[in-house]
CSV table of C-alpha atoms and ligand atoms in Angstrom, one decimal:
chain,number,residue,atom,x,y,z
A,1,MET,CA,-8.0,-35.7,1.9
A,2,PRO,CA,-7.6,-32.2,3.3
A,3,SER,CA,-9.1,-29.5,1.1
A,4,THR,CA,-6.8,-26.9,-0.6
A,5,LYS,CA,-5.9,-23.8,1.3
A,6,LEU,CA,-4.2,-20.7,0.0
A,7,LYS,CA,-1.2,-19.8,2.2
A,8,ILE,CA,-0.5,-16.1,2.5
A,9,ALA,CA,2.6,-14.6,4.1
A,10,ILE,CA,2.3,-11.2,5.8
A,11,GLN,CA,4.7,-9.1,7.9
A,12,LYS,CA,4.7,-10.2,11.5
A,13,SER,CA,5.4,-6.7,12.8
A,14,GLY,CA,6.3,-3.3,11.3
A,15,ARG,CA,4.8,-0.8,8.9
A,16,LEU,CA,2.7,-3.2,6.9
A,17,TYR,CA,1.3,-5.4,9.7
A,18,ASP,CA,-1.8,-3.4,10.7
A,19,ASP,CA,-2.9,-2.6,7.1
A,20,SER,CA,-2.3,-6.1,5.9
A,21,LEU,CA,-4.5,-7.5,8.6
A,22,LYS,CA,-7.1,-4.8,8.0
A,23,LEU,CA,-7.2,-5.6,4.3
A,24,LEU,CA,-7.9,-9.3,4.9
A,25,LYS,CA,-10.6,-8.5,7.5
A,26,ASP,CA,-12.2,-6.0,5.2
A,27,CYS,CA,-12.3,-8.8,2.7
A,28,GLY,CA,-14.5,-10.6,5.2
A,29,ILE,CA,-11.8,-13.1,6.2
A,30,ASP,CA,-11.8,-13.8,9.9
A,31,PHE,CA,-8.9,-15.3,11.9
A,32,LYS,CA,-7.2,-14.7,15.1
A,33,ASP,CA,-4.3,-12.2,15.1
A,34,GLY,CA,-0.8,-13.5,15.0
A,35,ILE,CA,0.8,-12.0,18.1
A,36,ASN,CA,3.6,-14.4,19.0
A,37,LYS,CA,2.3,-16.8,16.4
A,38,LEU,CA,3.9,-18.1,13.3
A,39,LYS,CA,0.6,-19.0,11.5
A,40,THR,CA,-3.1,-19.1,11.9
A,41,GLU,CA,-6.1,-20.4,9.9
A,42,ALA,CA,-9.1,-18.4,8.6
A,43,ASP,CA,-12.5,-19.5,10.0
A,44,ASN,CA,-14.5,-18.7,6.9
A,45,PHE,CA,-12.2,-18.8,3.9
A,46,PRO,CA,-9.8,-21.5,2.7
A,47,MET,CA,-6.7,-19.6,3.8
A,48,GLU,CA,-3.7,-20.0,6.1
A,49,VAL,CA,-1.9,-16.9,7.3
A,50,PHE,CA,1.9,-17.0,8.0
A,51,PHE,CA,3.5,-14.1,9.9
A,52,LEU,CA,7.1,-13.6,8.7
A,53,ARG,CA,9.8,-10.9,8.4
A,54,ASP,CA,8.9,-8.9,5.3
A,55,ASP,CA,12.4,-9.2,3.9
A,56,ASP,CA,12.0,-13.0,3.9
A,57,ILE,CA,8.6,-13.1,2.2
A,58,PRO,CA,9.8,-13.0,-1.5
A,59,GLN,CA,12.0,-16.1,-0.8
A,60,TYR,CA,9.2,-18.0,0.9
A,61,VAL,CA,6.9,-17.2,-2.0
A,62,GLU,CA,9.5,-18.2,-4.6
A,63,ASP,CA,10.0,-21.5,-2.8
A,64,ALA,CA,6.2,-22.0,-2.5
A,65,VAL,CA,6.3,-22.2,1.3
A,66,ALA,CA,3.7,-19.5,0.9
A,67,ASP,CA,1.5,-19.2,-2.2
A,68,ILE,CA,1.1,-15.5,-2.0
A,69,GLY,CA,2.4,-12.6,0.1
A,70,ILE,CA,2.0,-9.0,1.0
A,71,VAL,CA,5.3,-7.0,0.9
A,72,GLY,CA,6.6,-3.6,-0.1
A,73,GLU,CA,7.8,-3.1,-3.6
A,74,ASN,CA,11.2,-2.1,-2.1
A,75,VAL,CA,11.7,-5.7,-0.9
A,76,ILE,CA,10.7,-7.1,-4.3
A,77,TYR,CA,13.2,-4.9,-6.2
A,78,GLU,CA,16.0,-5.6,-3.7
A,79,LYS,CA,15.6,-9.4,-3.5
A,80,ASN,CA,14.9,-10.0,-7.2
A,81,LYS,CA,13.1,-13.3,-6.6
A,82,LYS,CA,10.9,-15.3,-9.1
A,83,VAL,CA,7.5,-14.0,-7.9
A,84,THR,CA,4.6,-12.4,-9.8
A,85,VAL,CA,3.3,-9.0,-8.7
A,86,MET,CA,-0.5,-9.2,-8.8
A,87,GLU,CA,-1.8,-5.9,-7.4
A,88,LYS,CA,-0.8,-2.7,-5.8
A,89,LEU,CA,-2.6,-2.4,-2.5
A,90,GLY,CA,-2.6,1.3,-1.8
A,91,PHE,CA,-1.0,1.3,1.6
A,92,GLY,CA,2.5,1.1,3.1
A,93,LYS,CA,3.6,4.0,1.0
A,94,CYS,CA,7.2,5.0,1.7
A,95,ARG,CA,10.5,5.8,-0.1
A,96,LEU,CA,14.0,4.5,0.1
A,97,SER,CA,16.1,7.5,0.8
A,98,VAL,CA,19.7,8.5,1.5
A,99,ALA,CA,20.1,10.5,4.7
A,100,VAL,CA,23.0,12.3,6.3
A,101,GLY,CA,23.6,14.1,9.6
A,102,ARG,CA,21.3,17.1,10.0
A,103,ASN,CA,24.2,19.6,10.1
A,104,GLU,CA,26.1,18.2,7.2
A,105,ARG,CA,26.5,20.4,4.1
A,106,TYR,CA,25.1,18.2,1.4
A,107,ASP,CA,25.6,19.6,-2.1
A,108,GLY,CA,24.6,16.7,-4.3
A,109,PRO,CA,25.4,13.0,-4.8
A,110,ALA,CA,29.2,13.8,-5.1
A,111,TYR,CA,29.1,14.3,-1.3
A,112,LEU,CA,28.8,10.5,-1.0
A,113,SER,CA,32.1,9.8,-2.9
A,114,ASN,CA,34.3,7.5,-0.8
A,115,LYS,CA,31.9,7.7,2.1
A,116,ARG,CA,30.4,4.7,4.0
A,117,ILE,CA,26.7,4.1,3.5
A,118,ALA,CA,24.8,1.8,5.9
A,119,THR,CA,21.7,0.1,4.5
A,120,THR,CA,19.6,-3.1,4.4
A,121,TYR,CA,19.2,-2.5,0.6
A,122,PRO,CA,22.7,-3.0,-0.9
A,123,VAL,CA,21.4,-3.9,-4.4
A,124,LEU,CA,19.2,-0.8,-4.7
A,125,VAL,CA,21.8,1.5,-3.2
A,126,SER,CA,24.6,0.2,-5.5
A,127,GLY,CA,22.3,0.7,-8.5
A,128,PHE,CA,21.7,4.3,-7.4
A,129,LEU,CA,25.4,5.0,-6.9
A,130,GLN,CA,26.3,3.5,-10.3
A,131,LYS,CA,23.7,5.6,-12.0
A,132,LYS,CA,25.2,8.7,-10.4
A,133,ASN,CA,28.8,7.5,-11.1
A,134,ILE,CA,29.7,7.6,-7.5
A,135,ILE,CA,32.1,5.2,-5.8
A,136,ALA,CA,31.3,4.7,-2.1
A,137,GLU,CA,31.4,1.9,0.4
A,138,ILE,CA,28.2,0.0,1.2
A,139,HIS,CA,27.8,-1.4,4.7
A,140,GLU,CA,25.1,-4.0,4.7
A,141,ILE,CA,23.4,-4.2,8.1
A,142,SER,CA,20.2,-6.0,9.0
A,143,GLY,CA,18.4,-3.5,11.2
A,144,SER,CA,18.5,-0.2,13.2
A,145,VAL,CA,20.3,1.4,10.2
A,146,GLU,CA,19.4,4.9,11.5
A,147,ILE,CA,21.8,4.7,14.4
A,148,ALA,CA,24.8,3.9,12.2
A,149,PRO,CA,26.1,7.5,11.7
A,150,GLY,CA,25.7,8.3,15.4
A,151,ILE,CA,27.9,5.4,16.5
A,152,GLY,CA,30.5,6.1,13.8
A,153,LEU,CA,29.7,3.0,11.7
A,154,ALA,CA,28.8,5.1,8.6
A,155,ASP,CA,28.7,8.6,7.2
A,156,ALA,CA,25.3,8.2,5.6
A,157,ILE,CA,22.4,5.7,5.5
A,158,ALA,CA,19.9,4.6,2.9
A,159,ASP,CA,16.7,3.4,4.5
A,160,LEU,CA,12.9,3.5,4.2
A,161,VAL,CA,11.2,6.7,5.2
A,162,SER,CA,7.5,7.0,5.8
A,163,SER,CA,6.6,9.8,8.2
A,164,GLY,CA,10.2,10.8,8.6
A,165,SER,CA,10.1,10.5,12.4
A,166,THR,CA,12.8,7.9,12.6
A,167,LEU,CA,15.3,10.1,10.7
A,168,PHE,CA,14.3,13.2,12.8
A,169,MET,CA,14.7,11.4,16.1
A,170,ASN,CA,18.2,10.3,15.0
A,171,GLY,CA,19.4,13.7,13.9
A,172,LEU,CA,19.4,12.8,10.2
A,173,LYS,CA,18.1,14.6,7.1
A,174,GLU,CA,16.8,13.1,3.9
A,175,VAL,CA,18.9,14.1,0.9
A,176,GLU,CA,18.2,11.8,-2.0
A,177,THR,CA,15.2,9.6,-2.9
A,178,ILE,CA,16.2,6.3,-4.5
A,179,LEU,CA,12.7,4.9,-5.1
A,180,HIS,CA,9.1,5.1,-4.1
A,181,SER,CA,7.3,2.0,-2.8
A,182,GLU,CA,3.9,0.7,-1.6
A,183,ALA,CA,2.5,-2.7,-0.5
A,184,VAL,CA,1.8,-5.2,-3.3
A,185,LEU,CA,0.3,-8.7,-3.5
A,186,ILE,CA,2.7,-11.2,-4.9
A,187,ARG,CA,2.2,-14.9,-5.9
A,188,HIS,CA,4.3,-17.9,-6.7
A,189,PRO,CA,4.7,-18.1,-10.5
A,190,ASN,CA,2.9,-21.4,-10.9
A,191,LEU,CA,-0.1,-22.0,-8.7
A,192,ASP,CA,-2.2,-25.2,-9.1
A,193,ALA,CA,-5.8,-24.8,-10.3
A,194,GLY,CA,-7.3,-25.1,-6.8
A,195,ARG,CA,-5.1,-22.4,-5.3
A,196,HIS,CA,-5.6,-20.2,-8.4
A,197,GLU,CA,-9.3,-20.3,-7.9
A,198,ILE,CA,-9.0,-19.2,-4.2
A,199,LEU,CA,-6.7,-16.4,-5.3
A,200,GLU,CA,-9.2,-15.2,-7.9
A,201,LYS,CA,-11.8,-15.0,-5.1
A,202,LEU,CA,-9.5,-13.1,-2.9
A,203,LEU,CA,-8.5,-10.7,-5.7
A,204,PHE,CA,-12.1,-10.0,-6.4
A,205,ARG,CA,-12.7,-9.1,-2.8
A,206,ILE,CA,-9.5,-7.0,-2.6
A,207,ARG,CA,-10.5,-5.0,-5.7
A,208,SER,CA,-14.0,-4.4,-4.3
A,209,VAL,CA,-12.6,-3.2,-1.0
A,210,HIS,CA,-10.0,-1.0,-2.7
A,211,LYS,CA,-12.4,0.5,-5.1
A,212,ALA,CA,-14.8,1.3,-2.3
A,213,ARG,CA,-12.1,3.0,-0.3
A,214,HIS,CA,-11.5,5.5,-3.0
A,215,THR,CA,-15.2,6.2,-3.8
A,216,LYS,CA,-17.8,8.0,-1.8
A,217,TYR,CA,-21.6,7.8,-1.9
A,218,ILE,CA,-23.1,11.2,-2.4
A,219,LEU,CA,-26.7,12.4,-1.8
A,220,LEU,CA,-28.0,15.8,-2.5
A,221,ASN,CA,-31.1,17.9,-3.2
A,222,ALA,CA,-31.4,19.6,-6.5
A,223,PRO,CA,-33.8,22.1,-8.0
A,224,ASN,CA,-35.4,20.4,-11.0
A,225,ALA,CA,-34.5,23.3,-13.2
A,226,ASN,CA,-30.8,22.5,-12.8
A,227,LEU,CA,-31.1,18.7,-12.7
A,228,LYS,CA,-29.5,18.2,-16.1
A,229,GLU,CA,-26.4,20.2,-15.2
A,230,ILE,CA,-26.1,18.5,-11.8
A,231,ILE,CA,-26.5,15.0,-13.4
A,232,SER,CA,-23.8,15.8,-15.9
A,233,LEU,CA,-21.4,16.4,-13.0
A,234,LEU,CA,-22.2,13.0,-11.4
A,235,PRO,CA,-21.7,10.1,-13.8
A,236,GLY,CA,-22.1,7.5,-11.1
A,237,MET,CA,-21.7,3.8,-11.7
A,238,LYS,CA,-24.4,3.7,-14.5
A,239,SER,CA,-26.3,6.9,-14.0
A,240,PRO,CA,-27.4,8.7,-10.9
A,241,THR,CA,-30.6,7.8,-9.1
A,242,VAL,CA,-33.1,10.7,-9.1
A,243,LEU,CA,-36.1,10.6,-6.8
A,244,PRO,CA,-38.8,13.4,-6.4
A,245,LEU,CA,-38.8,15.3,-3.1
A,246,ALA,CA,-42.1,16.0,-1.2
A,247,GLU,CA,-41.4,19.7,-2.0
A,248,PRO,CA,-42.5,20.4,-5.6
A,249,GLY,CA,-39.8,21.4,-8.0
A,250,TRP,CA,-37.0,19.5,-6.2
A,251,SER,CA,-35.4,16.1,-6.5
A,252,SER,CA,-33.0,14.0,-4.5
A,253,VAL,CA,-30.0,12.8,-6.4
A,254,HIS,CA,-27.8,9.8,-5.4
A,255,SER,CA,-24.5,8.8,-7.0
A,256,VAL,CA,-20.9,7.9,-6.4
A,257,VAL,CA,-17.8,10.1,-6.8
A,258,ASN,CA,-14.1,9.3,-6.9
A,259,GLU,CA,-12.1,10.6,-3.9
A,260,ASN,CA,-9.7,12.4,-6.3
A,261,GLU,CA,-12.3,14.5,-8.0
A,262,PHE,CA,-14.3,14.9,-4.9
A,263,TRP,CA,-13.7,18.6,-3.8
A,264,ASP,CA,-13.8,19.8,-7.3
A,265,ILE,CA,-17.2,18.2,-7.9
A,266,ILE,CA,-18.6,19.5,-4.6
A,267,GLU,CA,-17.7,23.1,-5.6
A,268,LYS,CA,-19.4,22.7,-9.0
A,269,LEU,CA,-22.5,21.1,-7.5
A,270,LYS,CA,-22.9,23.9,-5.1
A,271,SER,CA,-22.6,26.5,-7.8
A,272,ALA,CA,-25.3,24.5,-9.8
A,273,GLY,CA,-27.7,25.0,-6.9
A,274,ALA,CA,-27.3,21.6,-5.0
A,275,GLN,CA,-28.3,21.7,-1.4
A,276,GLY,CA,-28.1,19.4,1.6
A,277,ILE,CA,-25.1,17.5,0.2
A,278,LEU,CA,-24.3,14.3,2.2
A,279,VAL,CA,-21.2,12.2,1.6
A,280,VAL,CA,-21.0,8.7,3.1
A,281,PRO,CA,-18.3,6.0,3.0
A,282,ILE,CA,-18.8,2.9,0.9
A,283,GLU,CA,-17.8,-0.5,2.5
A,284,LYS,CA,-17.6,-2.7,-0.7
A,285,MET,CA,-18.1,-1.9,-4.3
A,286,ILE,CA,-18.9,-4.7,-6.8
A,287,LEU,CA,-18.4,-3.7,-10.4
B,301,LIG,C1,11.2,1.2,8.3
B,301,LIG,C2,12.6,1.9,8.4
B,301,LIG,C3,12.4,2.8,9.6
B,301,LIG,C4,11.0,3.2,9.6
B,301,LIG,C5,10.8,4.6,8.9
B,301,LIG,O1,11.1,0.0,9.1
B,301,LIG,O2,13.6,0.9,8.6
B,301,LIG,O3,12.8,2.2,10.8
B,301,LIG,O4,10.3,2.2,8.8
B,301,LIG,O5,9.4,5.0,9.2
B,301,LIG,P1,9.2,6.6,9.6
B,301,LIG,O6,9.7,7.5,8.6
B,301,LIG,O7,7.6,6.6,9.6
B,301,LIG,O8,9.8,6.8,10.9
B,301,LIG,P2,10.0,-1.2,8.7
B,301,LIG,O9,8.7,-0.9,9.3
B,301,LIG,O10,10.1,-1.6,7.3
B,301,LIG,O11,10.6,-2.4,9.6
B,301,LIG,P3,11.9,-3.3,9.4
B,301,LIG,O12,13.0,-2.3,9.1
B,301,LIG,O13,12.0,-4.0,10.7
B,301,LIG,O14,11.6,-4.2,8.2
B,302,LIG,ZN1,11.9,-4.8,6.5
């Protein structure tokens, strides 16, 4: 009997592709990339990888064609499928925005009254219009939304914006944000015990990788007289490691710091007399 494998669906090309693959590889899962491939198998983890259109992934997971998937929240909200969101993944950050021609005079949502809006997100856009009490015509199209105003198909668009370069290149400007989104891990609502166990292993690895990405390892030299103050600035995982330096009166202090507090802490450490501060990336962090 073949052993259980967890089937994961990821985007076959587009904004989420590279980071989805990188996440799995950082989790120590090796497989061949899916260029021109529908699926591949991991060499060292009980997993099959399916490469699909991101918009289709919620449906495949609802139908248990795939057990889990990586998609943007935007697709989850739009498609409204029976899937469980497990974890935010910290990449693929973007927003669903309304954009109009760069030279249009946009003076608020009332501008959109009775206009034609092209989008691949009709559900989210109509929710937005309803909330703003605007009646407009939604043109659902399946791709290249950004060219719709230029060819006279629509007066405005609602599409994902990440760097903004797609809008810029098409002479459009962003005027309203409908929602913010990032990549998430989703699963079928009822996984059997075998699949559940593999998913738990994967989640443990994802969390270790994620935590490590936002944390730095810091090493510094501190005058013993100020050790107490410096240690209080560096809580670390348990407490910092303190080792004596060859030079009397000095110690080497090792700890971890969160990316968000990082610059703030460095300033304080320097004023407390810390020297030779080294900051190094962490690959995995097991808590
Ligand atoms: C989205 C969107 C734009 C682009 C915006 O496409 O449809 O084409 O990203 O990014 P930018 O602001 O950085 O230029 P996505 O990668 O989701 O592919 P898809 O539309 O084929 O699903
Ligand atoms: Zn898409």
